Every structure is written in structure tokens, then in C-alpha cells.
Coordinates of C-alpha atoms and ligand atoms in Angstrom, one line a residue:
X938 CA -242.3 -106.8 13.6
X939 CA -246.0 -106.7 14.4
X940 CA -247.5 -103.8 16.0
X941 CA -248.6 -106.1 19.4
X942 CA -246.0 -104.6 21.6
X943 CA -243.6 -107.5 21.4
X944 CA -239.8 -107.4 20.4
X945 CA -237.0 -109.5 20.0
X946 CA -235.2 -111.2 16.9
X947 CA -236.0 -114.5 15.2
X948 CA -233.9 -117.1 15.3
X949 CA -232.3 -117.7 12.2
X950 CA -233.0 -121.2 11.6
X951 CA -237.3 -120.1 11.8
X952 CA -238.9 -121.2 9.1
X953 CA -241.5 -119.1 6.6
X954 CA -245.1 -120.4 6.6
X955 CA -246.6 -119.2 3.0
X956 CA -249.8 -118.4 2.0
X957 CA -251.8 -121.4 1.2
X958 CA -253.8 -120.9 -2.3
X959 CA -254.8 -124.0 -4.7
X960 CA -253.1 -126.4 -2.5
X961 CA -249.8 -124.8 -3.0
X962 CA -247.5 -122.6 -0.7
X963 CA -246.6 -119.4 -1.9
X964 CA -244.5 -116.4 -0.4
X965 CA -246.4 -113.3 0.3
X966 CA -246.7 -111.1 -3.1
X967 CA -244.6 -108.5 -1.3
X968 CA -242.4 -111.1 0.2
X969 CA -242.7 -109.7 3.7
X970 CA -242.8 -111.9 6.6
X971 CA -244.4 -111.2 10.5
X972 CA -242.7 -112.8 13.3
X973 CA -244.4 -115.1 15.8
X974 CA -243.6 -115.1 19.3
X975 CA -244.4 -117.4 21.9
X976 CA -246.7 -116.1 24.7
X977 CA -244.9 -118.6 27.3
X978 CA -241.9 -116.9 27.0
X979 CA -242.2 -113.8 24.5
X980 CA -239.5 -115.5 22.6
X981 CA -239.8 -115.1 18.3
X982 CA -239.6 -119.1 17.4
X983 CA -241.2 -118.8 13.6
X984 CA -242.4 -116.4 10.7
X985 CA -245.6 -116.4 8.5
X986 CA -246.1 -114.4 5.8
X987 CA -247.5 -111.1 5.7
X988 CA -250.5 -111.5 2.9
X989 CA -252.1 -108.2 1.8
X990 CA -254.5 -107.4 -1.0
X991 CA -252.5 -108.9 -4.0
X992 CA -252.6 -112.1 -2.1
X993 CA -256.1 -111.8 -1.2
X994 CA -257.0 -111.0 -4.8
X995 CA -255.3 -114.5 -5.7
X996 CA -257.0 -116.4 -3.1
X997 CA -260.5 -115.4 -3.6
X998 CA -259.9 -115.9 -7.5
X999 CA -258.9 -119.8 -6.6
X1000 CA -261.9 -120.0 -4.3
X1001 CA -264.2 -118.6 -7.1
X1002 CA -262.7 -121.1 -9.9
X1003 CA -263.2 -124.0 -7.4
X1004 CA -267.1 -122.6 -7.0
X1005 CA -267.4 -122.1 -10.7
X1006 CA -265.9 -125.3 -12.4
X1007 CA -267.8 -127.0 -9.8
X1008 CA -265.0 -129.1 -8.7
X1009 CA -266.0 -128.2 -5.3
X1010 CA -269.4 -127.1 -5.5
X1011 CA -270.7 -129.4 -7.5
X1012 CA -269.3 -132.6 -5.9
X1013 CA -272.5 -134.5 -4.2
X1014 CA -273.3 -133.9 -0.8
X1015 CA -272.4 -136.9 0.6
X1016 CA -268.8 -136.7 -1.6
X1017 CA -268.5 -133.2 0.5
X1018 CA -269.1 -134.9 3.6
X1019 CA -267.1 -137.7 3.1
X1020 CA -264.2 -135.1 2.6
X1021 CA -264.9 -133.1 5.9
X1022 CA -265.1 -136.9 7.7
X1023 CA -261.8 -137.7 6.5
X1024 CA -260.3 -133.9 7.7
X1025 CA -261.6 -134.9 11.3
X1026 CA -260.3 -138.4 10.8
X1027 CA -256.5 -136.7 9.8
X1028 CA -257.0 -134.2 12.7
X1029 CA -257.4 -137.0 15.1
X1030 CA -254.2 -138.9 13.6
X1031 CA -252.4 -135.2 14.0
X1032 CA -253.5 -134.4 17.3
X1033 CA -250.4 -134.2 19.4
X1034 CA -248.7 -132.4 16.9
X1035 CA -251.3 -130.1 16.3
X1036 CA -252.0 -129.7 20.2
X1037 CA -248.1 -128.8 20.9
X1038 CA -247.9 -126.3 17.9
X1039 CA -251.0 -124.7 19.0
X1040 CA -249.9 -124.6 22.7
X1041 CA -246.6 -123.0 22.0
X1042 CA -248.8 -120.1 19.6
X1043 CA -251.0 -119.4 21.9
X1044 CA -249.4 -119.8 25.5
X1045 CA -252.5 -122.2 26.6
X1046 CA -251.9 -125.1 28.9
X1047 CA -251.2 -128.1 27.0
X1048 CA -254.3 -130.0 28.0
X1049 CA -256.4 -127.3 26.9
X1050 CA -254.8 -127.3 23.7
X1051 CA -255.7 -130.9 23.2
X1052 CA -259.3 -130.3 24.2
X1053 CA -259.3 -127.4 21.4
X1054 CA -257.9 -129.9 18.7
X1055 CA -260.4 -132.7 19.7
X1056 CA -262.8 -129.7 19.2
X1057 CA -261.4 -129.1 15.8
X1058 CA -262.1 -132.7 14.7
X1059 CA -265.4 -132.9 15.8
X1060 CA -266.9 -129.6 13.9
X1061 CA -265.4 -131.8 10.6
X1062 CA -267.0 -135.0 11.9
X1063 CA -270.4 -132.9 13.0
X1064 CA -270.7 -131.0 9.6
X1065 CA -269.1 -134.1 7.6
X1066 CA -272.4 -136.1 8.6
X1067 CA -274.7 -132.8 8.1
X1068 CA -274.0 -132.4 4.8
X1069 CA -276.3 -134.9 2.7
X1070 CA -278.7 -134.1 5.6
X1071 CA -279.4 -130.8 5.2
X1072 CA -282.3 -130.4 2.6
X1073 CA -285.1 -128.0 1.4
X1074 CA -288.9 -128.8 1.7
X1075 CA -292.2 -129.0 -0.6
X1076 CA -294.6 -126.1 0.1
X1077 CA -298.4 -126.9 0.0
X1078 CA -299.1 -124.4 -2.8
X1079 CA -302.3 -123.8 -5.2
X1080 CA -303.6 -126.6 -7.1
X1081 CA -301.5 -127.3 -10.3
X1082 CA -298.2 -126.2 -8.7
X1083 CA -295.4 -128.0 -7.2
X1084 CA -293.4 -125.6 -5.0
X1085 CA -289.7 -126.6 -3.2
X1086 CA -287.0 -124.7 -1.5
X1087 CA -283.4 -125.6 -1.7
X1088 CA -280.3 -124.0 0.2
X1089 CA -277.7 -122.6 -2.3
X1090 CA -274.4 -122.0 -1.0
X1091 CA -273.0 -117.9 -1.2
X1092 CA -270.2 -118.8 -3.5
X1093 CA -266.9 -117.8 -2.0
X1094 CA -267.2 -117.1 1.7
X1095 CA -264.7 -115.2 3.7
X1096 CA -263.6 -116.0 7.0
X1097 CA -261.3 -114.0 9.8
X1098 CA -260.7 -115.3 12.6
X1099 CA -258.9 -114.4 15.9
X1100 CA -256.3 -115.6 17.8
X1101 CA -257.9 -117.4 21.0
X1102 CA -258.9 -120.6 19.4
X1103 CA -257.3 -120.7 16.2
X1104 CA -257.7 -124.5 15.2
X1105 CA -261.5 -124.6 17.1
X1106 CA -262.1 -121.6 14.9
X1107 CA -260.8 -123.1 11.8
X1108 CA -263.3 -126.1 11.9
X1109 CA -266.4 -123.8 13.6
X1110 CA -266.2 -121.2 10.5
X1111 CA -264.8 -123.3 7.5
X1112 CA -266.6 -126.7 8.3
X1113 CA -270.2 -125.5 7.8
X1114 CA -269.5 -123.5 4.8
X1115 CA -267.5 -126.4 3.0
X1116 CA -270.5 -129.0 4.1
X1117 CA -273.0 -126.5 2.1
X1118 CA -270.9 -126.5 -1.1
X1119 CA -269.1 -122.8 -0.6
X1120 CA -265.3 -122.6 -1.5
X1121 CA -263.5 -120.6 1.4
X1122 CA -260.6 -118.0 2.1
X1123 CA -259.7 -117.5 5.5
X1124 CA -257.8 -114.9 7.0
X1125 CA -256.7 -116.3 10.6
X1126 CA -255.2 -113.9 13.3
X1127 CA -251.2 -112.7 12.9
X1128 CA -250.8 -113.2 16.7
X1129 CA -251.7 -117.2 16.7
X1130 CA -252.5 -119.1 13.2
X1131 CA -250.0 -121.9 13.0
X1132 CA -252.5 -124.7 13.2
X1133 CA -254.7 -123.1 10.7
X1134 CA -251.9 -123.5 8.0
X1135 CA -251.1 -127.0 9.2
X1136 CA -255.0 -127.8 9.1
X1137 CA -255.1 -126.5 5.4
X1138 CA -252.3 -128.6 4.6
X1139 CA -254.2 -131.6 5.9
X1140 CA -257.0 -130.6 4.0
X1141 CA -255.3 -130.7 0.7
X1142 CA -253.2 -134.6 1.9
X1143 CA -257.0 -135.8 2.6
X1144 CA -258.3 -134.8 -1.1
X1145 CA -259.9 -131.6 -0.8
X1146 CA -259.5 -130.2 -4.3
X1147 CA -257.7 -126.9 -5.2
X1148 CA -259.3 -123.8 -4.3
X1149 CA -262.2 -125.2 -1.7
X1150 CA -259.7 -123.9 1.3
X1151 CA -257.2 -121.0 0.8
X1152 CA -255.5 -119.6 3.9
X1153 CA -254.1 -116.2 4.2
X1154 CA -252.4 -115.1 7.0
X1155 CA -251.5 -111.2 7.4
X1156 CA -252.1 -108.2 9.5
X1157 CA -255.7 -107.1 9.9
X1158 CA -255.6 -104.0 8.4
X1159 CA -253.9 -105.3 5.2
X1160 CA -255.4 -108.9 4.3
X1161 CA -258.1 -108.5 6.7
X1162 CA -259.1 -105.5 5.3
X1163 CA -259.0 -106.7 1.7
X1164 CA -260.9 -109.7 2.2
X1165 CA -263.7 -108.0 3.9
X1166 CA -264.2 -105.5 1.0
X1167 CA -263.7 -107.8 -1.8
X1168 CA -266.1 -107.8 -4.3
X1169 CA -266.0 -111.4 -5.4
X1170 CA -266.8 -112.6 -1.7
X1171 CA -270.3 -113.6 -0.9
X1172 CA -270.7 -113.8 2.5
X1173 CA -268.1 -112.9 5.8
X1174 CA -268.1 -114.7 8.9
X1175 CA -266.3 -112.8 11.2
X1176 CA -265.1 -113.5 15.1
X1177 CA -263.1 -110.6 16.9
X1178 CA -263.3 -107.4 18.4
X1179 CA -266.6 -105.2 18.1
X1180 CA -264.8 -102.6 16.8
X1181 CA -263.4 -104.5 14.1
X1182 CA -267.3 -106.0 13.7
X1183 CA -268.6 -102.8 12.7
X1184 CA -265.8 -102.4 9.9
X1185 CA -267.0 -106.0 8.7
X1186 CA -270.7 -105.1 8.7
X1187 CA -269.9 -101.6 7.0
X1188 CA -268.1 -103.2 3.9
X1189 CA -270.8 -106.1 3.6
X1190 CA -273.5 -103.2 3.3
X1191 CA -271.2 -101.8 0.7
X1192 CA -271.0 -105.1 -1.2
X1193 CA -274.7 -105.7 -0.6
X1194 CA -273.8 -109.2 1.0
X1195 CA -274.6 -110.6 4.6
X1196 CA -272.0 -111.4 7.5
X1197 CA -272.2 -113.1 10.7
X1198 CA -270.7 -111.7 13.7
X1199 CA -269.2 -112.8 17.2
X1200 CA -268.1 -110.3 18.9
X1201 CA -267.9 -111.4 22.5
X1202 CA -269.6 -110.5 26.0
X1203 CA -269.6 -109.9 29.5
X1204 CA -271.4 -113.1 30.5
X1205 CA -272.9 -113.7 33.9
X1206 CA -273.2 -116.4 35.9
X1207 CA -276.3 -116.0 38.3
X1208 CA -276.0 -118.0 41.5
X1209 CA -278.7 -118.4 43.7
X1210 CA -278.9 -119.1 47.2
X1211 CA -279.9 -122.5 47.1
X1212 CA -277.1 -123.7 44.7
X1213 CA -275.6 -126.9 45.0
X1214 CA -272.5 -125.4 45.6
X1215 CA -270.1 -128.5 45.3
X1216 CA -271.5 -128.8 42.0
X1217 CA -271.2 -125.3 40.5
X1218 CA -267.8 -124.3 42.1
X1219 CA -265.7 -125.7 39.6
X1220 CA -267.7 -123.9 36.6
X1221 CA -268.2 -121.0 38.5
X1222 CA -264.2 -120.4 38.3
X1223 CA -263.3 -122.7 35.2
X1224 CA -265.5 -120.1 33.6
X1225 CA -262.7 -117.4 33.8
X1226 CA -260.2 -119.2 33.7
X1227 CA -260.4 -121.3 30.7
X1228 CA -257.9 -119.7 28.0
X1229 CA -256.7 -117.4 30.9
X1230 CA -260.1 -115.3 30.3
X1231 CA -259.4 -114.6 26.4
X1232 CA -262.8 -116.5 25.8
X1233 CA -265.6 -114.6 24.1
X1234 CA -268.1 -116.7 26.5
X1235 CA -265.8 -116.4 29.3
X1236 CA -268.4 -116.1 32.6
X1237 CA -266.8 -113.0 33.6
X1238 CA -269.5 -111.7 35.8
X1239 CA -270.5 -113.7 39.1
X1240 CA -274.0 -112.2 40.2
X1241 CA -274.7 -113.7 44.1
X1242 CA -277.8 -113.6 45.8
X1243 CA -276.9 -111.9 49.0
X1244 CA -278.6 -114.4 51.2
X1245 CA -275.4 -117.1 49.9
X1246 CA -272.8 -114.2 49.3
X1247 CA -270.7 -114.9 52.3
X1248 CA -270.9 -118.5 51.6
X1249 CA -270.5 -118.6 47.6
X1250 CA -267.5 -116.1 48.4
X1251 CA -265.2 -117.5 50.6
X1252 CA -265.2 -121.1 48.4
X1253 CA -264.7 -118.7 45.5
X1254 CA -262.1 -117.1 47.2
X1255 CA -260.5 -120.3 48.3
X1256 CA -260.3 -122.0 44.8
X1257 CA -259.4 -118.9 43.1
X1258 CA -256.3 -118.2 45.8
X1259 CA -254.9 -121.7 44.5
X1260 CA -255.1 -120.9 40.9
X1261 CA -251.7 -120.9 38.9
X1262 CA -250.2 -119.7 35.6
X1263 CA -247.4 -121.7 33.9
X1264 CA -246.3 -122.1 30.7
X1265 CA -247.7 -124.7 28.6
X1266 CA -245.7 -127.8 29.7
X1267 CA -246.6 -127.1 32.9
X1268 CA -249.8 -127.8 32.2
X1269 CA -251.3 -125.5 35.2
X1270 CA -254.8 -123.6 35.5
X1271 CA -253.9 -121.1 32.9
X1272 CA -251.3 -119.8 30.4
X1273 CA -250.1 -116.6 29.0
X1274 CA -251.9 -113.9 27.5
X1275 CA -251.7 -113.8 24.0
X1276 CA -249.3 -110.6 23.6
X1277 CA -247.7 -108.0 25.5
X1278 CA -250.2 -105.5 24.3
X1279 CA -253.3 -107.7 25.8
X1280 CA -251.3 -108.1 28.9
X1281 CA -250.8 -104.3 29.6
X1282 CA -254.7 -104.1 28.4
X1283 CA -255.8 -106.4 31.3
X1284 CA -253.3 -104.7 33.8
X1285 CA -255.0 -101.7 33.1
X1286 CA -258.2 -102.9 34.1
X1287 CA -256.9 -104.3 37.3
X1288 CA -255.0 -101.1 38.0
X1289 CA -258.3 -98.8 37.4
X1290 CA -260.3 -101.3 40.0
X1291 CA -257.7 -101.0 42.6
X1292 CA -257.5 -96.7 42.1
X1293 CA -261.2 -97.3 42.4
X1294 CA -261.2 -98.8 45.4
X1295 CA -262.9 -102.2 44.3
X1296 CA -261.8 -104.8 46.8
X1297 CA -259.8 -107.5 45.7
X1298 CA -261.1 -110.7 47.2
X1299 CA -258.5 -113.0 46.0
X1300 CA -255.4 -113.3 43.6
X1301 CA -253.5 -116.4 41.9
X1302 CA -250.5 -116.4 41.1
X1303 CA -247.5 -117.4 38.4
X1304 CA -246.1 -120.4 39.1
X1305 CA -242.2 -119.9 39.9
X1306 CA -240.3 -121.0 36.8
X1307 CA -242.4 -119.3 34.4
X1308 CA -240.4 -117.0 32.1
X1309 CA -240.8 -113.5 33.4
X1310 CA -240.4 -112.9 29.7
X1311 CA -244.0 -114.5 29.1
X1312 CA -247.1 -112.7 29.4
X1313 CA -248.5 -113.8 32.4
X1314 CA -251.0 -112.3 34.2
X1315 CA -252.3 -113.4 37.8
X1316 CA -256.1 -114.1 37.9
X1317 CA -257.9 -111.4 40.3
X1318 CA -261.4 -111.6 42.1
X1319 CA -262.5 -108.4 42.7
X1320 CA -266.2 -107.7 44.6
X1321 CA -268.4 -106.3 45.5
X1322 CA -267.9 -104.4 42.2
X1323 CA -270.0 -101.3 41.7
X1324 CA -272.9 -101.8 38.9
X1325 CA -272.0 -98.8 37.0
X1326 CA -268.0 -99.5 36.9
X1327 CA -266.1 -100.6 33.9
X1328 CA -265.2 -103.9 35.5
X1329 CA -268.6 -104.7 35.6
X1330 CA -269.5 -103.7 32.0
X1331 CA -266.6 -104.1 30.0
X1332 CA -265.3 -107.2 28.4
X1333 CA -261.8 -107.4 30.1
X1334 CA -260.7 -110.5 28.0
X1335 CA -258.2 -111.5 30.7
X1336 CA -258.5 -113.8 34.3
X1337 CA -260.5 -111.0 36.1
X1338 CA -263.7 -112.2 37.7
X1339 CA -266.5 -109.5 38.9
X1340 CA -268.3 -110.3 41.8
X1341 CA -271.8 -108.3 42.2
X1342 CA -274.5 -108.9 44.9
X1343 CA -278.4 -109.2 43.8
X1344 CA -281.2 -108.9 46.4
X1345 CA -284.1 -111.3 44.0
X1346 CA -284.9 -112.9 41.1
X1347 CA -286.2 -109.6 39.2
X1348 CA -282.9 -108.0 40.2
X1349 CA -280.7 -110.9 39.1
X1350 CA -282.5 -110.9 35.5
X1351 CA -282.1 -107.0 35.3
X1352 CA -278.4 -107.0 36.2
X1353 CA -277.7 -110.0 33.6
X1354 CA -279.8 -108.1 30.7
X1355 CA -277.6 -104.7 31.7
X1356 CA -274.8 -104.9 29.7
X1357 CA -274.1 -104.0 25.8
X1358 CA -273.6 -107.5 25.5
X1359 CA -275.4 -111.0 25.1
X1360 CA -274.0 -114.0 24.4
X1361 CA -274.0 -116.6 26.8
X1362 CA -275.5 -117.0 30.4
X1363 CA -275.5 -119.6 33.5
X1364 CA -278.1 -120.0 36.0
X1365 CA -277.3 -121.9 39.1
X1366 CA -280.5 -123.2 41.5
X1367 CA -282.3 -126.3 42.6
X1368 CA -285.6 -124.8 41.8
X1369 CA -286.0 -126.0 38.3
X1370 CA -288.9 -123.8 37.8
X1371 CA -286.8 -121.1 38.4
X1372 CA -284.2 -122.1 36.3
X1373 CA -286.5 -122.2 33.8
X1374 CA -288.2 -119.1 34.3
X1375 CA -285.0 -116.9 34.4
X1376 CA -283.5 -118.7 31.2
X1377 CA -286.1 -117.5 29.6
X1378 CA -286.1 -114.0 30.3
X1379 CA -282.2 -113.6 29.4
X1380 CA -281.2 -111.5 26.5
X1381 CA -278.6 -114.0 24.8
X1382 CA -277.6 -116.7 22.2
X1383 CA -277.3 -119.5 24.9
X1384 CA -278.2 -119.9 28.7
X1385 CA -277.1 -122.9 30.9
X1386 CA -279.2 -124.1 34.0
X1387 CA -276.9 -125.9 36.3
X1388 CA -274.1 -125.6 33.8
X1389 CA -271.7 -123.6 32.2
X1390 CA -270.1 -124.5 28.7
X1391 CA -267.4 -121.8 27.5
X1392 CA -270.0 -121.9 24.2
X1393 CA -271.4 -125.6 24.4
X1394 CA -270.9 -128.3 22.3
X1395 CA -270.7 -128.4 18.7
X1396 CA -274.2 -129.3 17.8
X1397 CA -275.5 -126.3 19.9
X1398 CA -276.2 -122.9 18.0
X1399 CA -274.3 -120.4 19.2
X1400 CA -274.1 -116.5 18.6
X1401 CA -275.1 -113.1 20.3
X1402 CA -277.4 -110.1 20.2
X1403 CA -276.5 -106.5 20.3
X1404 CA -272.6 -105.9 20.7
X1405 CA -272.0 -109.7 20.8
X1406 CA -272.7 -109.8 17.5
X1407 CA -275.6 -111.9 15.3
X1408 CA -275.9 -114.9 13.3
X1409 CA -275.5 -118.4 14.5
X1410 CA -272.4 -120.6 14.7
X1411 CA -272.4 -124.5 15.5
X1412 CA -275.2 -126.9 15.0
X1413 CA -277.5 -127.5 12.1
X1414 CA -278.1 -123.5 12.6
X1415 CA -275.0 -122.4 11.0
X1416 CA -275.7 -124.0 7.8
X1417 CA -278.6 -121.6 7.3
X1418 CA -276.3 -119.0 7.7
X1419 CA -273.7 -120.2 5.0
X1420 CA -276.5 -120.9 2.7
X1421 CA -279.5 -118.8 0.9
X1422 CA -282.8 -120.1 0.4
X1423 CA -284.3 -120.5 -3.1
X1424 CA -287.8 -121.5 -3.7
X1425 CA -288.7 -122.8 -7.2
X1426 CA -292.3 -122.4 -8.3
X1427 CA -293.3 -125.3 -11.1
X1428 CA -296.7 -124.8 -12.5
X1429 CA -297.8 -128.4 -14.1
X1430 CA -301.4 -128.7 -15.0
Ligands
NAD1482 P1 -259.5 -108.1 16.4 O1 -260.7 -108.0 15.9 O2 -258.5 -106.6 16.0 O3 -258.8 -109.3 15.7 C1 -259.3 -110.4 15.4 C2 -259.2 -110.4 13.8 O4 -259.9 -109.6 12.9 C3 -258.0 -110.8 13.3 O5 -257.7 -111.9 12.4 C4 -257.3 -109.8 12.8 O6 -256.3 -109.5 12.0 C5 -258.6 -108.9 11.9 N1 -258.8 -107.7 11.6 C6 -258.2 -106.6 12.6 N2 -258.4 -105.2 11.8 C7 -259.1 -105.9 10.7 C8 -259.7 -105.0 10.0 N3 -259.4 -103.6 10.0 N4 -260.4 -105.7 8.7 C9 -260.4 -106.7 8.7 N5 -260.0 -107.9 9.5 C10 -259.2 -107.1 10.8 O7 -259.2 -108.6 17.9 P2 -258.0 -108.0 18.9 O8 -257.0 -106.9 18.3 O9 -257.0 -109.4 18.4 O10 -258.4 -107.9 19.9 C11 -258.9 -106.9 20.7 C12 -260.0 -107.4 21.7 O11 -261.1 -107.9 20.6 C13 -259.8 -108.3 22.5 O12 -259.2 -107.6 23.9 C14 -261.2 -108.5 23.0 O13 -261.8 -107.5 23.6 C15 -261.7 -108.8 21.6 N6 -261.6 -110.1 21.0 C16 -262.6 -110.8 20.9 C17 -263.0 -112.1 20.3 C18 -263.7 -113.5 20.3 O14 -263.7 -114.2 20.3 N7 -265.1 -112.8 19.9 C19 -261.7 -112.9 19.9 C20 -260.2 -112.1 20.1 C21 -260.5 -110.8 20.6

């Protein structure tokens, strides 16, 4: 039984997935397992091994061997790149199998799961191609000297990922670490990790050597805590809640290593009165419906210039009222939330907003036939939401959109920057000068103008500031975070 609020018996036929170390499956050292529930119907359908500190020790030792013997780290960069590219192709070859597994495990519509698997493949393609193109430089120095820099891997990197996009996160976190020669240990989320285990198996099948990729499922407080504090780990990449992010950074400080934190947001979409509403509307709505709002870069605040408020809200209300949640196979606008605890958490935000008298402008529905035992929440549109309210400031991590009016450009910028977070933002205007001006004033890692892309493409550096975290993933920028720069100074005269 997990601590996620779910209940129910696991069918006897359910197969326990093990821990993946040195390209081999093994049970947890403790012999314990964790039940896995399908969010779409709340029924336990599989089990995973409950790894703990002893299993993390074994995984880190395996990764250290792969790094120190050079079986992984001393492969030529183009050979590492070729293996990454092969894994990208294997993901595409198994796309349907992986998409169905991901959809069942996370509760998301099958079309969204298919897109996630394609993104996972793209990470391995992108970093496969980048492996032998990421290099140092020579620096002109004093006469008689030759100076060169090189990017060195950290050694063993630890990766802790959440349950919202397991397959995408597997690619996003591991591919750049592997491309630069690190050996990796991943602790996926206990609520949804079946695709990460299958992906590790595929990596072994395409030829990754033993110890390059190790995956230890288990509880955060056991396996996760052991990984972030392990002295054999040289760098930690974490995606999840700000609270655990603080623990990760504290442990990193104790071990004198660095870390990247990707901790979510309260991302604004700023809509000026000159917006091309037909072009903007799908993005204004999808940005909060995508993955049932359980996306770090969800566009959860809709800031609308008062001069266009009625026109924009009318269009958003119309669209919102048609939104439907359903099972992965129904393939509607959104699926279930990940577990009962998250469903209750989101429902608490909704109840508090209603108690505070914040007007409910529109509500979507849960499709007939979606099991009542599933963790569904109908999408809600609230507005105008008071600027100081919880709903306007805290990350709900569910399908709840807050509309806030503003009067002028400076007010929009202040409002956009007025939370503790700073991850991504959208600006909608047909005035290109204003688009550029506002984009440059927004605090955060990515700003879209006349577009909004839930984190953007694989090529685009992504990450936050303040409570959204630090460090950059995606693009060539991630390769810098997964390496350390050495300068070699040679006096030859
Ligand atoms: P969480 O931070 O507890 O879990 C994320 C990962 O961290 C999981 O793999 C978990 O096992 C691990 N973990 C948990 N405790 C740990 C510990 N003490 N040491 C090391 N690892 C640990 O997030 P959650 O409880 O699943 O979700 C809570 C909230 O976090 C959500 O409502 C949302 O606001 C936020 N969240 C953000 C993201 C994101 O993409 N930024 C993803 C998931 C959740």
C-alpha cells in the first residue's frame, strides 16, 4: 500500500517489476513491493519493487564501475551518441506499447501519451546528435602558452523525477547526462514509473553497457532520500515539489556537489486587447488542460486586459464548458489526476475558492462512462480572481484556470512577476514591439510571444528561477549542467 490515499487489492496476476541494475532485473533488497494504481479507474493493476537505501547503494556502485572502468565514460563521444540515437529509434519502434503503458499508469488520454513517447524519442535523437558536437575551446593567453577547456562529466549522476511525464522525464534527464559520459541512477516516482523501467530495458537491448543506466523504483522518503544523500553521487537532477527541492539542495550542499531543481510554477498568459483571439484561444485553454493541469509549465493564470475582458472571457467560457475528462481510451480533453491525494488537494483549492466567493465562470464535465472510482476532476474557470488570493498565487497542479484583469502594460508585467515562481509565460498581442518589450521584462526561464508550448521543444533551454528552481534542462544548455569545465594551461616555450 502506498501513502497516496489509494486502496484496493492487487490482482494475483499482477507482475512485480524489479529494480534495474547492471542491465539485470532484481527484487528489492527488502523484498517489499508497492502496488500500482491506474488513475482512470483506481484499480491496482501492477506492482513495482520498493527499493531503499541498500538498493541505491548497489545502483550507485554499478554506475561507479561503468564510469571508473571506462566501459561507458571512455567510449568515444560519437559511440555514446550512436547508442543514444539507437535508443531513440527503439523508442519509436515500441511507441504504441509505451504509449499504452504510459496512459494506463498516469491516466492521461492516449493521444497525449503518444505525444510524450515521441518527445522521449526526440531527447535521445537530439542528444545522440549532440554528443560529439559539445566541445571546449582554446583561449588566447600569454606568449608561450596553449590553453584549452574541456567539459568533464560529473561521474555518477542521480535523477529524481515525478509522475506527471515519466517517459518524457526519462529522456529529458538521462539523455544529456549520458551524452556527456556520466553513468546514471534514476529514482522514478512511485505513482507512475512503468515506462521508465521498460525504457531502461530497451536501453540494454540496444547495447548500453552494464551500469550506464540504473533505475531504482521506490518511495521518495526511502530510495529518493538515499540517492540525494549518497556520497558516491556527483550531481543530482531533481524535478518535483519545492518542498523536496529544498531537501535535495540541502543534501547537495552537505556533499559539496551541485544540483538542478525544476519545481513547477504559476505561469501567466498575458492577453492584450489587440490579441488575435482565434489564434490564441486553443493555447489559452490547452495550457491548463494538458495533462489535467499536472504540468510544471501549466498556464494557470490568464491575465486579460480589461478593455477586452468580456470578449476574451466569453470565448474562454464557451470552450471551457465543452471540456470533458475521461479514460485514456476515451481520449478526450483530459484524463484523471494521478491519485486520490492529488484529487483531494485540487478539490480543496476549488472549495476554498468557492467559500471565498470567487465567481465560477465555467465548468467542464466528467464523461458518462468514466469510472466513478477514477480520480477525475472537472475543469474549472474562476474569475475575476483577487490578486492576493491563494488561487492567484499557489500552484494547484490541476485543471483550474484563474482569470485576473489588468489595466495597462506595466500592471500586466507586475502581475505576471508577482508570485514566488518564475518558470514560463505567454504574451498575446499583435503589437510586435510590445511583445518583445514585455517578454524581456518577465522573470522566468522561457517566454512565448503569440504561442505557448508547455515547456517548449527539446531544443529550447528550459528551467526556472526562485521557487521554480534553477539550472537548465533541454537544448545544448543541459550539457553544461551535466558537466564541469576544466581549463588546461600548457607552457611550451
Ligand atoms: P514530490 O516532490 O514529493 O515527488 C517528486 C519525486 O521526488 C518523486 O520521485 C518522489 O518519490 C521523490 N521524493 C519525495 N520525497 C523525497 C525525499 N524526501 N527525498 C528524495 N526524493 C523524494 O511531489 P508529489 O508529492 O508527487 O507532488 C506534490 C506537488 O509537487 C504537486 O502537487 C505539484 O505541486 C508538485 N509537483 C511538481 C512537479 C513538476 O513537474 N515540477 C511534478 C510533480 C509534482
